[in-house]
PDB file of C-alpha atoms in Angstrom:
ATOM      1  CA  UNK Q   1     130.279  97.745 149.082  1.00 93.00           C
ATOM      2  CA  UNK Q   2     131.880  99.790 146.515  1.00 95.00           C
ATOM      3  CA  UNK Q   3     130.452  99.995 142.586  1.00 96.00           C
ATOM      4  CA  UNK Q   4     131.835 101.568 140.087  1.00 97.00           C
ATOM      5  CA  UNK Q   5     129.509 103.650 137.753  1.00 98.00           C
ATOM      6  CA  UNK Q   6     129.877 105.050 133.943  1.00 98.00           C
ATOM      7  CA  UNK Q   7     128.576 107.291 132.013  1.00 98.00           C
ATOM      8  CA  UNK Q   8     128.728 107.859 128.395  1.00 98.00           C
ATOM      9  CA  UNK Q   9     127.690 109.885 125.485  1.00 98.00           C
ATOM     10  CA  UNK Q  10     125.443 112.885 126.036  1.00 97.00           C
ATOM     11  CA  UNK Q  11     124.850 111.444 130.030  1.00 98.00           C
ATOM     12  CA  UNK Q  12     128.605 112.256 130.744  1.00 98.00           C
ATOM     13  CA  UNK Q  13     127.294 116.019 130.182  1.00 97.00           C
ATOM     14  CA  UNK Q  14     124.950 115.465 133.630  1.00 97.00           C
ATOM     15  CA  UNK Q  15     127.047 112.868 135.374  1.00 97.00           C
ATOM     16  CA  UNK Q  16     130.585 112.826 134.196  1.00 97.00           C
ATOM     17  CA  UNK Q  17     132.948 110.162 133.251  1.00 97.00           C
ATOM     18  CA  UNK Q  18     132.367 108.136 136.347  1.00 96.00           C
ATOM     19  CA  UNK Q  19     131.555 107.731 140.023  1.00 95.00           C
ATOM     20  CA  UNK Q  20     132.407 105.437 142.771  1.00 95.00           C
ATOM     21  CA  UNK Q  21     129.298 104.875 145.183  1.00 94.00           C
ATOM     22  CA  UNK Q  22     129.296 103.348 148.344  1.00 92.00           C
ATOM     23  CA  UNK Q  23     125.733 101.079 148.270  1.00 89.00           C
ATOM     24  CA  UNK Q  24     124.277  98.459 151.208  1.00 88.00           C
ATOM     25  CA  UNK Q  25     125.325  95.062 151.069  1.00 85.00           C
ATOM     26  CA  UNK Q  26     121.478  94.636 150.209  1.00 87.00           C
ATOM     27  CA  UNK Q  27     121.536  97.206 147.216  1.00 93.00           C
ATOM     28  CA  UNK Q  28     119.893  96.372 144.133  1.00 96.00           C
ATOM     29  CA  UNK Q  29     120.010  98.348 140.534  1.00 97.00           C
ATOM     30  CA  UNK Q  30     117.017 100.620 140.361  1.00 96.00           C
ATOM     31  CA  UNK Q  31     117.905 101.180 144.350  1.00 96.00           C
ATOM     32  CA  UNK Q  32     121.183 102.387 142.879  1.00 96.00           C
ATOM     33  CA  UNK Q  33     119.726 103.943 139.726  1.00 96.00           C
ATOM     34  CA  UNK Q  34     117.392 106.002 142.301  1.00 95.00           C
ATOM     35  CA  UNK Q  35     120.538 107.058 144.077  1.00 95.00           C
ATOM     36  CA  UNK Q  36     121.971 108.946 140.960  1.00 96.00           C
ATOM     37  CA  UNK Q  37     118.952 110.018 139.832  1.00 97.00           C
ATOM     38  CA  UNK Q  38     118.950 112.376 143.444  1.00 96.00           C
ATOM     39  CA  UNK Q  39     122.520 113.077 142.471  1.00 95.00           C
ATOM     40  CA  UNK Q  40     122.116 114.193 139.169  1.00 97.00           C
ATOM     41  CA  UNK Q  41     118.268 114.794 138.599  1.00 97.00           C
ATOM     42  CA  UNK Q  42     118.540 115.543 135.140  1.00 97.00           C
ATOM     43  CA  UNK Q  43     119.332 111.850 134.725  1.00 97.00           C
ATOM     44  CA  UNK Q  44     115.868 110.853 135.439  1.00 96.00           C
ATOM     45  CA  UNK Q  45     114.613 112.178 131.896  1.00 96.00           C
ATOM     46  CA  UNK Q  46     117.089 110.684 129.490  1.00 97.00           C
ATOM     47  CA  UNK Q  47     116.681 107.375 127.543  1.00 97.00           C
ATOM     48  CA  UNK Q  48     119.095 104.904 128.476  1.00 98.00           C
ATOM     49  CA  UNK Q  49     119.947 100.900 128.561  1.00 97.00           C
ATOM     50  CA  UNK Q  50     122.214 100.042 132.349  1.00 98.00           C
ATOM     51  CA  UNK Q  51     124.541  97.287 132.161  1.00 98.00           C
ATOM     52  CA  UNK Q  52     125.864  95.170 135.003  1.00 97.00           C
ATOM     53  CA  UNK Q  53     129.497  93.964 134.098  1.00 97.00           C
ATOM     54  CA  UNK Q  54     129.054  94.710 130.594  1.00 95.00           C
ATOM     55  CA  UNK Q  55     125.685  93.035 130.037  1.00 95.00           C
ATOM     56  CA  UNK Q  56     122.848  94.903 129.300  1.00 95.00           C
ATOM     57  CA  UNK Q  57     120.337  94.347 132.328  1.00 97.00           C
ATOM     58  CA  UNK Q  58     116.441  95.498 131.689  1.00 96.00           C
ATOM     59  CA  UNK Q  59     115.242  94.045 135.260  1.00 96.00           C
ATOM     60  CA  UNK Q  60     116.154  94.792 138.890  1.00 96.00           C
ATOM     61  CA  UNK Q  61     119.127  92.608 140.314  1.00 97.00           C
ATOM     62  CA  UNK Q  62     121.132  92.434 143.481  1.00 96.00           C
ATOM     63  CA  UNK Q  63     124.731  93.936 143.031  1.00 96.00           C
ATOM     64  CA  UNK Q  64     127.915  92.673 144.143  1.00 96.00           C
ATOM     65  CA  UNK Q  65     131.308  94.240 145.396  1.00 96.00           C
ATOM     66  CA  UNK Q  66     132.786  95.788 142.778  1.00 96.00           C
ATOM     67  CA  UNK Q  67     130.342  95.639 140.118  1.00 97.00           C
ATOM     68  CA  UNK Q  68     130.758  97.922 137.037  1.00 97.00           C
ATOM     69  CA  UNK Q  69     127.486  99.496 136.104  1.00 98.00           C
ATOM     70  CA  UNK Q  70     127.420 101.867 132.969  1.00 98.00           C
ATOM     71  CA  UNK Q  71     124.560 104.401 131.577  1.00 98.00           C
ATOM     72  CA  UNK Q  72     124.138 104.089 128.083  1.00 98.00           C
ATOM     73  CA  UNK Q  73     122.165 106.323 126.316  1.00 98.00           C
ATOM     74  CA  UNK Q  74     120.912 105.464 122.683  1.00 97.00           C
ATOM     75  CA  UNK Q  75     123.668 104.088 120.597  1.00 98.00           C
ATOM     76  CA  UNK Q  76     124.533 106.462 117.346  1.00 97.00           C
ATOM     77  CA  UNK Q  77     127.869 104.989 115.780  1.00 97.00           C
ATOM     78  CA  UNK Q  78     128.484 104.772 112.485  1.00 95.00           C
TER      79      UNK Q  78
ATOM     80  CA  UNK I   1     138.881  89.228 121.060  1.00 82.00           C
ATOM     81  CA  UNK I   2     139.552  91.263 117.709  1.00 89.00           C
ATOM     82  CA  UNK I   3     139.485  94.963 118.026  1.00 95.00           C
ATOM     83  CA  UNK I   4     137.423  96.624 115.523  1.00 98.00           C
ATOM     84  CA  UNK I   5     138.469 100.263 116.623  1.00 98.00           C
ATOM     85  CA  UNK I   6     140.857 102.963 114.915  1.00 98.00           C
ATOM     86  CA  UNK I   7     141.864 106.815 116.205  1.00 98.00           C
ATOM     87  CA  UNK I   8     140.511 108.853 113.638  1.00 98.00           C
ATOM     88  CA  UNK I   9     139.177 108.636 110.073  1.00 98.00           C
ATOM     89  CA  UNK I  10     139.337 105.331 108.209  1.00 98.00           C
ATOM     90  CA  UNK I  11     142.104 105.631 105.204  1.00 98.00           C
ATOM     91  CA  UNK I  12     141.421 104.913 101.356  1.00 98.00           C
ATOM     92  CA  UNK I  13     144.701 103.253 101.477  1.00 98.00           C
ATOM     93  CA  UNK I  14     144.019 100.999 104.190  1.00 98.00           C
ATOM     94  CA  UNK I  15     140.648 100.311 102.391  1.00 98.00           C
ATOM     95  CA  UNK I  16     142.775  99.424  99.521  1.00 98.00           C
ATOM     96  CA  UNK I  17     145.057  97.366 101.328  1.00 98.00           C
ATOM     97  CA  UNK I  18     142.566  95.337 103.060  1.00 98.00           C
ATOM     98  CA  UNK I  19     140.931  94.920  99.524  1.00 98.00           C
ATOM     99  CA  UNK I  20     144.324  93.723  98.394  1.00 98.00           C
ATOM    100  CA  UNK I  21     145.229  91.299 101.217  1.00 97.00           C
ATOM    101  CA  UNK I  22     142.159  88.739 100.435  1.00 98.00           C
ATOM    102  CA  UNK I  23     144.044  88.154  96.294  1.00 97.00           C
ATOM    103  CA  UNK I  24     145.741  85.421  98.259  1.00 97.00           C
ATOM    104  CA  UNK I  25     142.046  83.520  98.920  1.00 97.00           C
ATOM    105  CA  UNK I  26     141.363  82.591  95.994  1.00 97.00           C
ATOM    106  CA  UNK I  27     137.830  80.676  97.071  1.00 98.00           C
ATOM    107  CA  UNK I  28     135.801  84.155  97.279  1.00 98.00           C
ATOM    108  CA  UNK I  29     133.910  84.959  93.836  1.00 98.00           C
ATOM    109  CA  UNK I  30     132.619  88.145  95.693  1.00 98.00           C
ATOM    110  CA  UNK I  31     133.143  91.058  98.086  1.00 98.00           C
ATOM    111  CA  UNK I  32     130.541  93.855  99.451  1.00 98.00           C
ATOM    112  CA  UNK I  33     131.927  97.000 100.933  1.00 98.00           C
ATOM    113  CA  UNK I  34     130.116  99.505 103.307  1.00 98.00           C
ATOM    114  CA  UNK I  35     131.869 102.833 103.839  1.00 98.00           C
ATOM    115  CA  UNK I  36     130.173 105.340 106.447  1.00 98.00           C
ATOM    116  CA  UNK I  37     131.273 108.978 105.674  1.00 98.00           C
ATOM    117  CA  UNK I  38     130.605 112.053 107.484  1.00 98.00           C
ATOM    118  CA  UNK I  39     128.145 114.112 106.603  1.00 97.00           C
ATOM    119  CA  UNK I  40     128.476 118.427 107.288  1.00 97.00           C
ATOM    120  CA  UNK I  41     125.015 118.280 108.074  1.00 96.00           C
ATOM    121  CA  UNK I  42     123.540 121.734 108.621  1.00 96.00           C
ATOM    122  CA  UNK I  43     121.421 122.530 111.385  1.00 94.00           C
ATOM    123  CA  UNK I  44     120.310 126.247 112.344  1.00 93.00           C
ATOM    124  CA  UNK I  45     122.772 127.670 109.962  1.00 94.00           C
ATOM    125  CA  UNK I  46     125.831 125.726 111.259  1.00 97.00           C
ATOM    126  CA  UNK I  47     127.664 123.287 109.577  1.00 98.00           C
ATOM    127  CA  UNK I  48     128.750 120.031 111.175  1.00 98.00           C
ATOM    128  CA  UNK I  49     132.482 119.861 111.023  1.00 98.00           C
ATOM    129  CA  UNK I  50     133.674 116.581 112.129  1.00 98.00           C
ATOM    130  CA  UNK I  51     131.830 113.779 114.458  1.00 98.00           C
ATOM    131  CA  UNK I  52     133.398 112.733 117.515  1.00 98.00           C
ATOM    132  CA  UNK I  53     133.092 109.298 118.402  1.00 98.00           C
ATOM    133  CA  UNK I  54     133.420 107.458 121.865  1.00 98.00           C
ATOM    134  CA  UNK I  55     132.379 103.787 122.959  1.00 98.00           C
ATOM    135  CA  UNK I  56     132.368 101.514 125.881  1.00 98.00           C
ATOM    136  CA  UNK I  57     134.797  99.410 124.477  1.00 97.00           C
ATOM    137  CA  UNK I  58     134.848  96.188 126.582  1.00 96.00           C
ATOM    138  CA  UNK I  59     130.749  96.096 126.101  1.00 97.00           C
ATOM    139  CA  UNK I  60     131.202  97.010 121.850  1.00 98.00           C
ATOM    140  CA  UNK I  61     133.916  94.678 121.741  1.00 97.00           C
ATOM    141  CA  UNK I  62     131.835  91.252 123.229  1.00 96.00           C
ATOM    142  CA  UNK I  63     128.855  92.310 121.710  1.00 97.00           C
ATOM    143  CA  UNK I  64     130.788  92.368 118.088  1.00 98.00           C
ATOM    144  CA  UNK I  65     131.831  88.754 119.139  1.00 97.00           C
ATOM    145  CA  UNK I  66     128.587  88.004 119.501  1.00 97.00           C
ATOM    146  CA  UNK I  67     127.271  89.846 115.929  1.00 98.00           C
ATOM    147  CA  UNK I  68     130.020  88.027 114.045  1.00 98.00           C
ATOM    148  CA  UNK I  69     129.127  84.670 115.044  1.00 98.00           C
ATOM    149  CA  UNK I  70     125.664  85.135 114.503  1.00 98.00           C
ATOM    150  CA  UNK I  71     126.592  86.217 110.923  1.00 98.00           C
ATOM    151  CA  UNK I  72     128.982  83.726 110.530  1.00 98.00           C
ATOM    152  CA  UNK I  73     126.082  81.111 111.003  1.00 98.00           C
ATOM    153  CA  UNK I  74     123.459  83.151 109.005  1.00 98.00           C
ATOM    154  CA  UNK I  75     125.625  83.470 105.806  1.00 98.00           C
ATOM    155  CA  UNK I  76     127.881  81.366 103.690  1.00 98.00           C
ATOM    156  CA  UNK I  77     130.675  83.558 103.718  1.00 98.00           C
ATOM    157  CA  UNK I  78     134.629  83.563 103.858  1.00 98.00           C
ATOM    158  CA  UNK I  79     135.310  86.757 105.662  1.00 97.00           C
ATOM    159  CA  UNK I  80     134.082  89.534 107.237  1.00 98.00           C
ATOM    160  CA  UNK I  81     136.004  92.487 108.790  1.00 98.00           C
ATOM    161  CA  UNK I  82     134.696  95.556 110.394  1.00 98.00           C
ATOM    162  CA  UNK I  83     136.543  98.825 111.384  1.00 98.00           C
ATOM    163  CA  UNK I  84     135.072 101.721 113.517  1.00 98.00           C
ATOM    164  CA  UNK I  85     136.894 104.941 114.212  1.00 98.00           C
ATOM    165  CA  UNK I  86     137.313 106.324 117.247  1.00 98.00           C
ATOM    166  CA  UNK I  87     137.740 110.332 118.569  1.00 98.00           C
ATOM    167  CA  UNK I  88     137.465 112.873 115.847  1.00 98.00           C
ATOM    168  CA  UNK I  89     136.640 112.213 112.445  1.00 98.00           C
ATOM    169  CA  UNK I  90     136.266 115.306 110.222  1.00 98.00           C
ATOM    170  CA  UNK I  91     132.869 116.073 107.422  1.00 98.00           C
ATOM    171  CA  UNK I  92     133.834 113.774 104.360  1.00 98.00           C
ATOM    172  CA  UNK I  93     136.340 111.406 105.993  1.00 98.00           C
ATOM    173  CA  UNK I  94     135.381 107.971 106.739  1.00 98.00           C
ATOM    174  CA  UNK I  95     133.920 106.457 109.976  1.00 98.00           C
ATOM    175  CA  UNK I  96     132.995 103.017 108.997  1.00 98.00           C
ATOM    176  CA  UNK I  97     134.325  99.932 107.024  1.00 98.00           C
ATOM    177  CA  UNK I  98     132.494  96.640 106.732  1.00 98.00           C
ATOM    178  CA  UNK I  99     133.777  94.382 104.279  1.00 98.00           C
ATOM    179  CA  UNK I 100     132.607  90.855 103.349  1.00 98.00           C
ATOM    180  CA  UNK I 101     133.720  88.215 101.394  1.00 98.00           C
ATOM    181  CA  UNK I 102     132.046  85.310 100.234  1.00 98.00           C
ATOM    182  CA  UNK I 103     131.916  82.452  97.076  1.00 98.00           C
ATOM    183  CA  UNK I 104     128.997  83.739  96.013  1.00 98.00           C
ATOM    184  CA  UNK I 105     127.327  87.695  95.932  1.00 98.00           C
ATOM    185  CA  UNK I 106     124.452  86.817  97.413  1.00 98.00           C
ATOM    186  CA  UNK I 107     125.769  85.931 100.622  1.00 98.00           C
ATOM    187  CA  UNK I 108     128.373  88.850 100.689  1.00 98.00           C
ATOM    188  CA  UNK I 109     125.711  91.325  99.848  1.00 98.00           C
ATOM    189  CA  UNK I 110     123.478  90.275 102.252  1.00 98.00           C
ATOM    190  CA  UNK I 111     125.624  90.191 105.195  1.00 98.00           C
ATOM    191  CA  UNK I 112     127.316  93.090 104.208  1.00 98.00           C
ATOM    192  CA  UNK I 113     124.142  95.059 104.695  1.00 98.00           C
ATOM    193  CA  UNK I 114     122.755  93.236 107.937  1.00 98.00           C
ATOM    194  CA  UNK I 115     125.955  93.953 109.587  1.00 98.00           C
ATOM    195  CA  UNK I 116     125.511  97.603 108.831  1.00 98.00           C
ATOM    196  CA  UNK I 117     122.111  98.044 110.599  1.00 97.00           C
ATOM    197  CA  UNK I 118     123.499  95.842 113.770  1.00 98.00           C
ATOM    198  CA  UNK I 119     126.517  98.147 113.944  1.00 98.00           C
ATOM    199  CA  UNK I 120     124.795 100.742 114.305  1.00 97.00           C
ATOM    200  CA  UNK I 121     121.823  99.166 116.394  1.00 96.00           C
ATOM    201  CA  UNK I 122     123.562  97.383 118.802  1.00 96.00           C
ATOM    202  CA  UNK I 123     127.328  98.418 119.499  1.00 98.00           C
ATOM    203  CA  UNK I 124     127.907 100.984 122.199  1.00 98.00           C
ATOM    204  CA  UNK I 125     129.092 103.565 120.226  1.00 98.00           C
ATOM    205  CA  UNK I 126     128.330 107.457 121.004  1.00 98.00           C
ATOM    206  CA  UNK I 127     128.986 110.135 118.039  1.00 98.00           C
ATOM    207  CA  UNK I 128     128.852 114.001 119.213  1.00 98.00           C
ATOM    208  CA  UNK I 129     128.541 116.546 116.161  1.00 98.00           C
ATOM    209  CA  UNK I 130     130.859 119.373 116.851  1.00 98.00           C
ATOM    210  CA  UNK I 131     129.425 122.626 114.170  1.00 98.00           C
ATOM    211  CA  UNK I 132     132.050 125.039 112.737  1.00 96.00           C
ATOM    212  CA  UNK I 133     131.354 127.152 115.786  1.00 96.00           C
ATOM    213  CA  UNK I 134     132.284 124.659 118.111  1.00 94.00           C
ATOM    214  CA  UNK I 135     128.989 123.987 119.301  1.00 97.00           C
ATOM    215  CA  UNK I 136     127.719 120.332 119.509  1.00 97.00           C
ATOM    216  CA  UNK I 137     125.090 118.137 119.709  1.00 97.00           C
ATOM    217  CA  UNK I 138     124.146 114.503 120.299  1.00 97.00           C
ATOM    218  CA  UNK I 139     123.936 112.089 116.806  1.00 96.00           C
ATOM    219  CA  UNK I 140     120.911 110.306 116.373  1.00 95.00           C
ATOM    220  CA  UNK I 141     120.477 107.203 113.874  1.00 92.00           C
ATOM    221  CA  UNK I 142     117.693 107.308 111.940  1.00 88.00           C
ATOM    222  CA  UNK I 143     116.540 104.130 110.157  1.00 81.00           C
ATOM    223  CA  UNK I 144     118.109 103.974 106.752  1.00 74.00           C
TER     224      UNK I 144
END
């Protein structure tokens, strides 16, 4: 199934904008998180929150087709 | 959903405008401004020029839904209006506008200044510090 991956802030530096991945019918988050983190290994020592669909997810969950995930590294607006 | 977002720095006269607009409601006895400016912080001998700001809008958007109502409940107030800017903003423009409006001070004060700290806690909002010799680095919020 194919999710749909963003990066933002100082992470778009490692990762980019954005990736499409291609993950197992049975994929879950972290399995996904541990994908990228292979990809782009400097991931794996920054801070960030994921969200699933735009909601900020702290545990592991079972993704769907097409699900948006985003990296989001400590917020600094203002 | 409203959109709180502007490209580029946040004008006086808009600032006065928006001041100007709430004449016509005539049950507010008080307003509280914030106004976020950017700072030419130096670091190592260089100068911050301007910030550069980016978001992920859909996910700032909802959760400043969600902020406003909570406030909304919290406070007795008659208004509230925030404005963020987007892309580059340049060392002594503005970033940031939060503006409330209530009967009484108290409340407009108040929310004014918890609105602040969840803007900048909780909204997905990135700011990248270009120096005056085009080097960058991240922004970090520190507490106050």
């Amino acid at each position: 199934m194919a999710i749909q991956v963003l990066f933002f802030g100082q992470l778009t530096e490692i990762a980019g904008n954005a990736v499409g991945v291609d993950v197992a019918a049975t994929g879950t988050l972290r399995g996904l998180e541990q994908e990228l983190w292979t990809q782009f290994p400097l991931l794996k020592d920054r801070k960030y929150a994921l969200s699933v669909n735009q909601k900020i997810i702290k545990e592991d969950i079972s993704l769907a087709d097409g699900d948006v995930i985003a990296f989001l590294p400590p917020f600094s607006g203002g | 959903m409203k959109n709180i977002f502007v490209e580029g720095p946040i004008s006086t006269a808009f600032i006065a405008d928006s001041i100007q607009k709430h004449a016509a409601k005539t049950s507010i006895g008080a307003h509280d401004i914030f106004l976020g400016q950017v700072r030419a912080d130096i670091v190592n001998d260089r100068i911050v020029s301007a910030i550069e700001y980016t978001s992920y809008q859909e996910l700032a958007l909802q959760k400043m839904q969600e902020i406003r109502e909570a406030i909304f409940e919290k406070y007795a107030l008659t208004c509230m209006h925030v404005h963020h800017s987007l892309g580059e903003v340049k060392a002594g423009e503005l970033c940031l506008f939060v503006f409330t409006s209530a009967p009484h001070r108290r409340a407009a004060i108040d929310a004014c200044a918890e609105l602040v700290e969840l803007i900048k806690n909780e909204l997905p909002v990135w700011g990248k510090e270009v120096f005056d010799d085009e080097t960058h680095q991240w922004k970090v919020n520190k507490e106050g």
